[in-house]
Short mmCIF file of C-alpha atoms in Angstrom, two decimals:
data_model
loop_
_atom_site.label_atom_id
_atom_site.label_comp_id
_atom_site.label_asym_id
_atom_site.label_seq_id
_atom_site.Cartn_x
_atom_site.Cartn_y
_atom_site.Cartn_z
CA MET A 3 93.79 81.28 124.10
CA ILE A 4 97.25 82.81 124.22
CA THR A 5 98.35 86.42 123.93
CA VAL A 6 99.65 88.02 120.78
CA ASP A 7 103.17 88.18 122.22
CA ASP A 8 103.07 84.50 123.17
CA ALA A 9 101.80 83.60 119.70
CA LEU A 10 104.69 85.48 118.08
CA THR A 11 107.20 83.73 120.35
CA LYS A 12 105.81 80.34 119.35
CA LEU A 13 105.77 81.28 115.68
CA PHE A 14 109.40 82.40 115.75
CA ALA A 15 110.31 79.03 117.27
CA LEU A 16 108.96 77.31 114.16
CA VAL A 17 111.37 78.91 111.69
CA ASP A 18 115.05 79.70 111.19
CA PRO A 19 116.84 81.99 108.75
CA LEU A 20 117.12 80.34 105.36
CA PRO A 21 120.50 79.58 103.75
CA ALA A 22 122.34 81.97 101.46
CA CYS A 23 122.57 81.83 97.69
CA MET A 24 124.41 83.90 95.10
CA VAL A 25 122.50 86.11 92.67
CA GLY A 26 123.55 88.57 90.01
CA LEU A 27 123.55 92.25 90.84
CA ARG A 28 120.42 92.81 88.74
CA GLN A 29 118.51 90.29 90.86
CA ALA A 30 119.72 91.56 94.25
CA ALA A 31 117.41 94.57 94.78
CA GLY A 32 114.91 93.94 97.56
CA ARG A 33 116.83 90.88 98.75
CA VAL A 34 118.51 90.50 102.15
CA LEU A 35 122.31 90.54 102.16
CA ALA A 36 123.40 87.29 103.79
CA GLN A 37 127.13 87.95 104.34
CA ASP A 38 129.34 91.00 104.67
CA VAL A 39 130.76 92.10 101.32
CA SER A 40 133.99 94.07 100.79
CA ALA A 41 134.88 96.69 98.20
CA ARG A 42 137.27 95.40 95.56
CA ARG A 43 138.56 98.82 94.56
CA ASP A 44 138.87 102.37 95.80
CA GLN A 45 136.21 104.88 94.81
CA PRO A 46 137.24 107.12 93.18
CA PRO A 47 140.14 104.90 92.01
CA PHE A 48 142.21 108.06 91.48
CA ALA A 49 142.10 111.68 92.52
CA ALA A 50 139.55 113.26 90.18
CA SER A 51 138.28 116.67 89.24
CA ALA A 52 134.99 117.68 90.82
CA MET A 53 134.42 120.49 88.31
CA ASP A 54 135.08 121.55 84.73
CA GLY A 55 138.07 123.88 84.67
CA TYR A 56 141.86 123.80 84.70
CA ALA A 57 144.25 121.71 86.77
CA ILE A 58 147.10 123.80 88.16
CA ARG A 59 149.63 123.91 90.96
CA SER A 60 148.25 125.72 94.00
CA ALA A 61 151.32 127.97 93.99
CA ASP A 62 149.93 129.46 90.75
CA TYR A 63 146.48 130.11 92.17
CA ARG A 64 146.36 133.88 92.41
CA GLN A 65 144.31 136.51 90.69
CA GLY A 66 145.84 137.81 87.46
CA LYS A 67 148.21 134.85 87.07
CA SER A 68 148.70 133.80 83.43
CA LEU A 69 149.34 130.11 82.64
CA GLN A 70 150.15 128.08 79.56
CA VAL A 71 147.63 125.32 78.69
CA VAL A 72 149.73 122.27 77.75
CA GLY A 73 147.18 119.43 77.58
CA GLU A 74 143.74 118.05 78.39
CA SER A 75 142.33 115.49 80.85
CA ALA A 76 138.86 114.06 80.26
CA ALA A 77 136.85 111.30 81.91
CA GLY A 78 138.33 108.03 80.68
CA HIS A 79 141.26 109.83 79.03
CA GLY A 80 143.73 111.26 81.50
CA TRP A 81 146.76 113.45 80.69
CA ASP A 82 150.05 111.55 80.84
CA GLY A 83 152.75 113.81 82.16
CA ASN A 84 153.99 115.83 85.11
CA LEU A 85 152.53 119.31 85.39
CA ALA A 86 155.13 121.99 85.84
CA GLN A 87 154.60 125.28 87.62
CA GLY A 88 153.34 127.96 85.27
CA ASN A 89 151.36 125.44 83.20
CA ALA A 90 147.73 124.29 83.27
CA ILE A 91 145.75 121.32 82.00
CA ARG A 92 142.23 121.68 80.65
CA ILE A 93 140.19 119.23 82.79
CA PHE A 94 136.62 118.00 82.97
CA THR A 95 134.46 116.63 85.78
CA GLY A 96 135.46 113.06 86.69
CA ALA A 97 138.79 113.21 84.86
CA PRO A 98 141.99 112.01 86.59
CA LEU A 99 144.01 114.73 88.28
CA PRO A 100 147.35 115.14 86.45
CA THR A 101 150.53 114.36 88.35
CA GLY A 102 151.87 117.57 89.89
CA ALA A 103 148.49 119.33 90.03
CA ASP A 104 146.79 119.95 93.36
CA HIS A 105 144.11 122.50 92.51
CA ILE A 106 141.26 122.89 90.01
CA VAL A 107 140.32 126.43 89.10
CA ILE A 108 136.78 126.39 87.72
CA GLN A 109 136.34 127.55 84.15
CA GLU A 110 134.08 130.45 85.21
CA ASN A 111 137.05 131.99 87.05
CA VAL A 112 139.45 132.16 84.11
CA ALA A 113 139.72 134.03 80.84
CA ARG A 114 141.22 132.06 77.96
CA ASP A 115 143.06 133.42 74.98
CA GLY A 116 144.39 130.73 72.68
CA ASP A 117 146.62 128.43 74.73
CA ARG A 118 146.85 130.78 77.70
CA ILE A 119 144.50 131.37 80.60
CA THR A 120 144.38 134.17 83.13
CA ILE A 121 142.88 133.59 86.58
CA THR A 122 140.22 136.27 87.09
CA ASP A 123 138.71 135.30 90.47
CA THR A 124 140.18 133.51 93.51
CA THR A 125 137.23 133.73 95.89
CA ASP A 126 136.63 129.98 95.42
CA GLN A 127 138.76 128.50 98.22
CA GLY A 128 138.03 124.83 97.54
CA ALA A 129 140.50 122.65 95.65
CA ASN A 130 137.60 121.06 93.67
CA ILE A 131 139.26 117.64 93.83
CA ARG A 132 137.66 114.35 94.80
CA PRO A 133 140.41 112.43 96.63
CA LYS A 134 141.24 108.84 95.79
CA GLY A 135 139.12 106.54 97.99
CA GLY A 136 137.00 109.45 99.18
CA ASP A 137 133.81 107.39 98.89
CA PHE A 138 135.24 104.05 100.03
CA ARG A 139 138.49 102.10 100.11
CA ILE A 140 139.37 98.54 99.14
CA GLY A 141 138.16 96.32 101.99
CA ASP A 142 135.43 98.69 103.23
CA GLN A 143 132.33 96.59 103.96
CA ILE A 144 128.57 96.57 103.66
CA LYS A 145 127.40 94.63 106.69
CA ALA A 146 124.80 91.86 106.70
CA PRO A 147 121.94 91.40 107.25
CA ARG A 148 120.67 94.30 105.18
CA LEU A 149 117.63 94.73 102.96
CA LEU A 150 119.21 95.93 99.73
CA THR A 151 117.82 99.19 98.35
CA PRO A 152 118.41 100.69 94.89
CA ALA A 153 121.11 102.89 96.45
CA ASP A 154 122.79 99.76 97.86
CA ILE A 155 122.78 98.18 94.40
CA ALA A 156 124.55 101.21 92.96
CA LEU A 157 127.08 101.02 95.79
CA LEU A 158 127.70 97.31 95.23
CA ALA A 159 128.25 97.97 91.53
CA ALA A 160 130.75 100.73 92.33
CA MET A 161 132.53 98.29 94.67
CA ASN A 162 132.88 95.96 91.64
CA ILE A 163 130.69 93.24 93.16
CA ALA A 164 128.79 91.41 90.42
CA GLN A 165 127.55 88.40 92.45
CA VAL A 166 125.80 89.09 95.75
CA PRO A 167 125.24 86.63 98.65
CA VAL A 168 121.60 86.92 99.67
CA ILE A 169 119.16 84.91 101.77
CA ARG A 170 117.17 82.49 99.66
CA LYS A 171 113.63 83.70 99.09
CA PRO A 172 111.13 81.88 101.33
CA VAL A 173 108.51 80.04 99.29
CA VAL A 174 105.05 80.65 100.76
CA ALA A 175 102.26 78.31 99.67
CA ILE A 176 98.88 80.01 100.06
CA ILE A 177 95.80 77.77 100.28
CA ALA A 178 92.36 79.37 100.28
CA THR A 179 89.70 76.95 101.53
CA GLY A 180 85.92 76.75 101.24
CA ASP A 181 83.12 75.56 98.95
CA GLU A 182 81.90 79.14 98.82
CA LEU A 183 84.96 80.45 96.95
CA VAL A 184 85.59 80.99 93.25
CA GLN A 185 88.53 82.64 91.54
CA PRO A 186 88.39 86.29 90.40
CA GLY A 187 86.97 86.40 86.88
CA ASP A 188 84.85 83.29 87.35
CA THR A 189 81.07 83.45 87.65
CA PRO A 190 80.05 82.70 91.25
CA GLY A 191 76.97 80.67 92.05
CA PRO A 192 74.15 82.11 94.17
CA ASP A 193 75.85 81.02 97.41
CA GLN A 194 79.44 81.80 96.46
CA ILE A 195 81.89 84.68 96.83
CA ILE A 196 85.16 85.66 95.18
CA ALA A 197 88.43 84.45 96.76
CA SER A 198 90.12 87.75 97.61
CA ASN A 199 92.20 86.94 100.70
CA SER A 200 94.71 84.79 98.87
CA TYR A 201 95.50 87.52 96.37
CA GLY A 202 95.96 90.17 99.05
CA LEU A 203 98.23 87.88 101.06
CA ALA A 204 100.22 86.93 97.96
CA ALA A 205 100.83 90.62 97.29
CA LEU A 206 101.85 91.12 100.93
CA VAL A 207 104.31 88.21 100.74
CA THR A 208 105.77 89.31 97.41
CA ALA A 209 106.26 92.88 98.60
CA VAL A 210 108.70 91.74 101.31
CA GLY A 211 110.87 89.75 98.91
CA CYS A 212 109.33 86.28 99.19
CA THR A 213 107.88 83.94 96.58
CA ALA A 214 104.11 83.49 96.84
CA ARG A 215 102.68 80.30 95.39
CA LEU A 216 98.91 80.51 94.99
CA LEU A 217 97.48 77.00 95.07
CA PRO A 218 94.05 75.94 93.78
CA ILE A 219 91.14 76.57 96.11
CA ALA A 220 90.70 73.64 98.51
CA ARG A 221 87.12 72.54 98.92
CA ASP A 222 85.57 71.52 102.24
CA THR A 223 86.47 67.87 101.88
CA VAL A 224 89.28 65.83 103.34
CA ALA A 225 90.43 64.70 99.88
CA SER A 226 90.62 68.25 98.49
CA LEU A 227 92.55 69.53 101.50
CA GLU A 228 94.95 66.58 101.37
CA GLN A 229 95.64 67.33 97.72
CA ALA A 230 96.29 71.02 98.53
CA PHE A 231 98.74 70.12 101.28
CA ALA A 232 100.48 67.70 98.92
CA LEU A 233 101.02 70.53 96.44
CA ALA A 234 102.50 72.66 99.24
CA LYS A 235 104.89 70.07 100.66
CA ASP A 236 108.09 71.71 99.36
CA ALA A 237 107.20 75.21 100.60
CA ASP A 238 109.00 76.91 103.49
CA LEU A 239 105.76 78.31 104.92
CA ILE A 240 102.20 77.10 104.34
CA VAL A 241 99.46 79.67 104.89
CA THR A 242 95.88 78.43 104.89
CA ILE A 243 92.91 80.79 104.81
CA GLY A 244 89.63 79.77 106.42
CA GLY A 245 88.54 76.41 107.76
CA ALA A 246 90.49 76.85 110.99
CA SER A 247 87.55 77.45 113.32
CA VAL A 248 85.33 74.84 115.01
CA GLY A 249 82.42 74.50 112.58
CA ASP A 250 81.38 71.20 111.00
CA HIS A 251 83.04 72.21 107.74
CA ASP A 252 86.25 73.59 109.29
CA LEU A 253 88.55 70.72 108.43
CA VAL A 254 91.98 72.35 108.04
CA GLY A 255 93.23 71.49 111.52
CA GLN A 256 91.89 67.95 111.34
CA VAL A 257 93.48 67.22 107.95
CA ALA A 258 96.76 68.88 108.86
CA ALA A 259 96.94 66.79 112.04
CA SER A 260 96.27 63.60 110.09
CA LEU A 261 99.22 64.52 107.84
CA GLY A 262 101.52 64.88 110.84
CA MET A 263 101.26 68.55 111.79
CA GLU A 264 102.71 69.29 115.22
CA ARG A 265 100.39 72.01 116.51
CA SER A 266 102.04 74.88 118.33
CA PHE A 267 98.89 76.75 119.33
CA TYR A 268 95.29 77.39 118.37
CA LYS A 269 93.33 80.58 119.15
CA ILE A 270 94.70 83.90 120.31
CA ALA A 271 93.30 86.64 122.50
CA MET A 272 92.93 89.05 119.62
CA ARG A 273 90.21 90.68 117.58
CA PRO A 274 90.03 90.25 114.64
CA GLY A 275 91.94 87.01 114.25
CA LYS A 276 90.99 84.82 117.22
CA PRO A 277 90.92 81.44 115.34
CA LEU A 278 94.61 81.56 114.38
CA MET A 279 96.42 78.22 114.25
CA ALA A 280 100.11 77.40 113.82
CA GLY A 281 102.41 74.43 113.81
CA LYS A 282 104.97 72.44 111.87
CA LEU A 283 104.06 70.21 108.93
CA GLY A 284 107.11 68.28 107.78
CA THR A 285 109.87 70.81 107.17
CA ALA A 286 107.42 73.69 106.65
CA ALA A 287 105.95 76.02 109.20
CA MET A 288 102.20 76.38 108.92
CA ILE A 289 99.94 79.29 109.83
CA GLY A 290 96.17 78.86 109.60
CA LEU A 291 94.48 82.24 109.16
CA PRO A 292 90.82 83.12 109.67
CA GLY A 293 88.72 83.42 106.52
CA ASN A 294 87.29 86.87 107.21
CA PRO A 295 89.02 89.28 104.78
CA VAL A 296 89.97 91.90 107.37
CA SER A 297 91.02 89.22 109.87
CA ALA A 298 93.21 87.48 107.30
CA MET A 299 95.02 90.66 106.25
CA VAL A 300 95.44 91.90 109.83
CA CYS A 301 96.95 88.54 110.83
CA GLY A 302 99.14 88.73 107.74
CA HIS A 303 100.67 91.97 108.98
CA VAL A 304 100.84 91.01 112.67
CA PHE A 305 102.03 87.40 112.33
CA VAL A 306 102.98 86.29 108.81
CA LEU A 307 105.30 89.18 107.97
CA PRO A 308 107.35 88.97 111.20
CA VAL A 309 107.81 85.22 110.60
CA LEU A 310 109.01 85.89 107.06
CA ARG A 311 111.41 88.56 108.28
CA LYS A 312 113.00 86.02 110.60
CA MET A 313 113.29 83.54 107.72
CA LEU A 314 114.97 86.30 105.72
CA GLY A 315 117.58 86.78 108.43
CA LEU A 316 116.23 90.10 109.69
CA GLY A 317 115.67 88.94 113.28
CA ALA A 318 112.73 87.85 115.39
CA ALA A 319 110.72 90.93 116.24
CA ALA A 320 107.14 92.09 116.14
CA ALA A 321 106.12 94.46 113.37
CA GLY A 322 107.43 97.98 113.95
CA THR A 323 104.99 100.42 115.52
CA GLN A 324 104.79 104.10 116.31
CA ILE A 325 102.74 106.36 118.56
CA ALA A 326 100.12 108.81 117.30
CA GLN A 327 97.19 110.77 118.69
CA LEU A 328 93.56 109.73 118.47
CA ALA A 329 91.39 111.98 116.35
CA HIS A 330 88.23 111.02 118.29
CA ASP A 331 87.02 109.25 121.44
CA VAL A 332 86.98 105.43 121.53
CA PRO A 333 85.25 103.16 124.08
CA ALA A 334 86.99 100.77 126.47
CA ASN A 335 88.47 97.59 125.07
CA GLY A 336 87.48 94.05 126.06
CA PRO A 337 89.63 91.11 127.18
CA ARG A 338 91.30 90.68 123.78
CA ALA A 339 93.82 92.78 121.93
CA HIS A 340 92.17 94.80 119.18
CA TYR A 341 93.88 95.43 115.85
CA THR A 342 91.59 97.84 114.07
CA ARG A 343 92.08 99.32 110.63
CA ALA A 344 92.61 103.04 110.86
CA ARG A 345 93.93 106.06 109.01
CA LEU A 346 96.88 108.20 110.07
CA ASP A 347 96.70 111.76 108.77
CA ALA A 348 98.89 114.60 110.01
CA GLY A 349 99.78 112.64 113.16
CA ARG A 350 96.17 111.91 114.13
CA VAL A 351 94.49 108.50 113.93
CA THR A 352 90.92 107.88 112.80
CA ILE A 353 89.66 104.38 113.71
CA PHE A 354 87.07 102.82 111.41
CA ASP A 355 84.10 101.28 113.19
CA ARG A 356 82.85 98.14 111.40
CA GLN A 357 79.26 99.15 112.16
CA ASP A 358 79.41 102.48 110.35
CA SER A 359 82.16 101.93 107.75
CA SER A 360 81.80 99.80 104.65
CA LEU A 361 84.59 97.39 103.74
CA LEU A 362 85.34 99.45 100.63
CA THR A 363 85.75 102.58 102.77
CA VAL A 364 88.05 100.78 105.18
CA LEU A 365 90.22 99.27 102.44
CA ALA A 366 90.41 102.51 100.48
CA GLN A 367 91.24 104.77 103.41
CA ALA A 368 93.10 102.61 105.95
CA ASN A 369 96.87 103.03 106.06
CA CYS A 370 97.60 101.65 109.54
CA LEU A 371 96.32 99.40 112.28
CA ALA A 372 95.43 100.89 115.64
CA LEU A 373 96.69 98.49 118.34
CA ARG A 374 94.95 98.26 121.70
CA PRO A 375 95.93 95.81 124.44
CA PRO A 376 93.34 93.77 126.39
CA HIS A 377 91.29 95.75 128.94
CA ASP A 378 92.38 99.07 127.49
CA PRO A 379 90.30 101.85 129.10
CA ALA A 380 88.23 104.33 127.16
CA ARG A 381 90.36 106.86 125.29
CA LYS A 382 89.73 110.51 124.49
CA ALA A 383 90.63 112.48 121.41
CA GLY A 384 94.27 113.50 121.71
CA ASP A 385 95.28 110.42 123.72
CA ALA A 386 98.22 108.39 122.47
CA VAL A 387 97.60 105.15 120.64
CA GLN A 388 100.02 102.62 119.17
CA ILE A 389 99.78 102.07 115.42
CA LEU A 390 101.25 99.69 112.87
CA PRO A 391 101.75 101.28 109.43
CA LEU A 392 100.39 99.14 106.58
#
């Protein structure tokens, strides 16, 4: 058995960042920016009014001053001329600042009578002007790699970037294995259960911007497993679920080896998740997960997601953790790392014990994993514990 850290190091060695591709702006949200991109225009592209009011020369900005209104500037329809002292231009938010003007007096601070205004209040000391290029200038960059958020998409649009270079989405082939499995919606036999792991892992993969390909359930035969691997041959990552242990019907490792898999490791010092297997099968990395539902999902968070982040160009690093306080005492840990489903509430962590918590309770209430290294001593309520948000 190897440690969790060693397993991650070996997994990262199996993959590289994928190449870039161009996508339209509408398809870029949630993708990873592959190359730096530069603004193609200033924003704002001109000095603009920040308020509704009147554009004037600052020399005229004094209480009681009367000015002649000689034109109007609206968003998309600026005033063409040179503003002289003693005159004003009616202006609206976002409209171009007229040449010669350097101050906007807000409309609440004037009294208008026909084509004349009188400034009634000068306590507003701001010019109320958004300067040209105040948000960004031509050539300003968004740096890669970066996971693009909705705010980033708006920024890219403002920079006049319609096609975005992003990392190609990793294709993840997910193969659930076992004679005991049937698909959700089917009627299971007396000795069968519903295949749930594959759907949870597909959701996990999709949520981080990858393409999940759910393959048909592979039965516990060499021929069925060979067919499943054949369907997965063009994937970037193959994830198998179950069949990776040492039982008579655990054939995944045997079949993968017969197809040319170069095994990187098998078994890790971790609970749950000990029978984890990884290697390279053709051009694809392969991770063999345990079949236990909690084990599969825990390994998905601890191992699969970090591998996918590296493939997406976001670096080789373990899943991000934080420190919180235990809400109750916990006993000493054994020789393996423990990754236990838990709930973080108001900075305190409640760990679910498998012996007194149903699976439904754990799934409904867990929002983090409590991480404990091998040979961790007994902990008391209030002690610090490392957690991984789910």
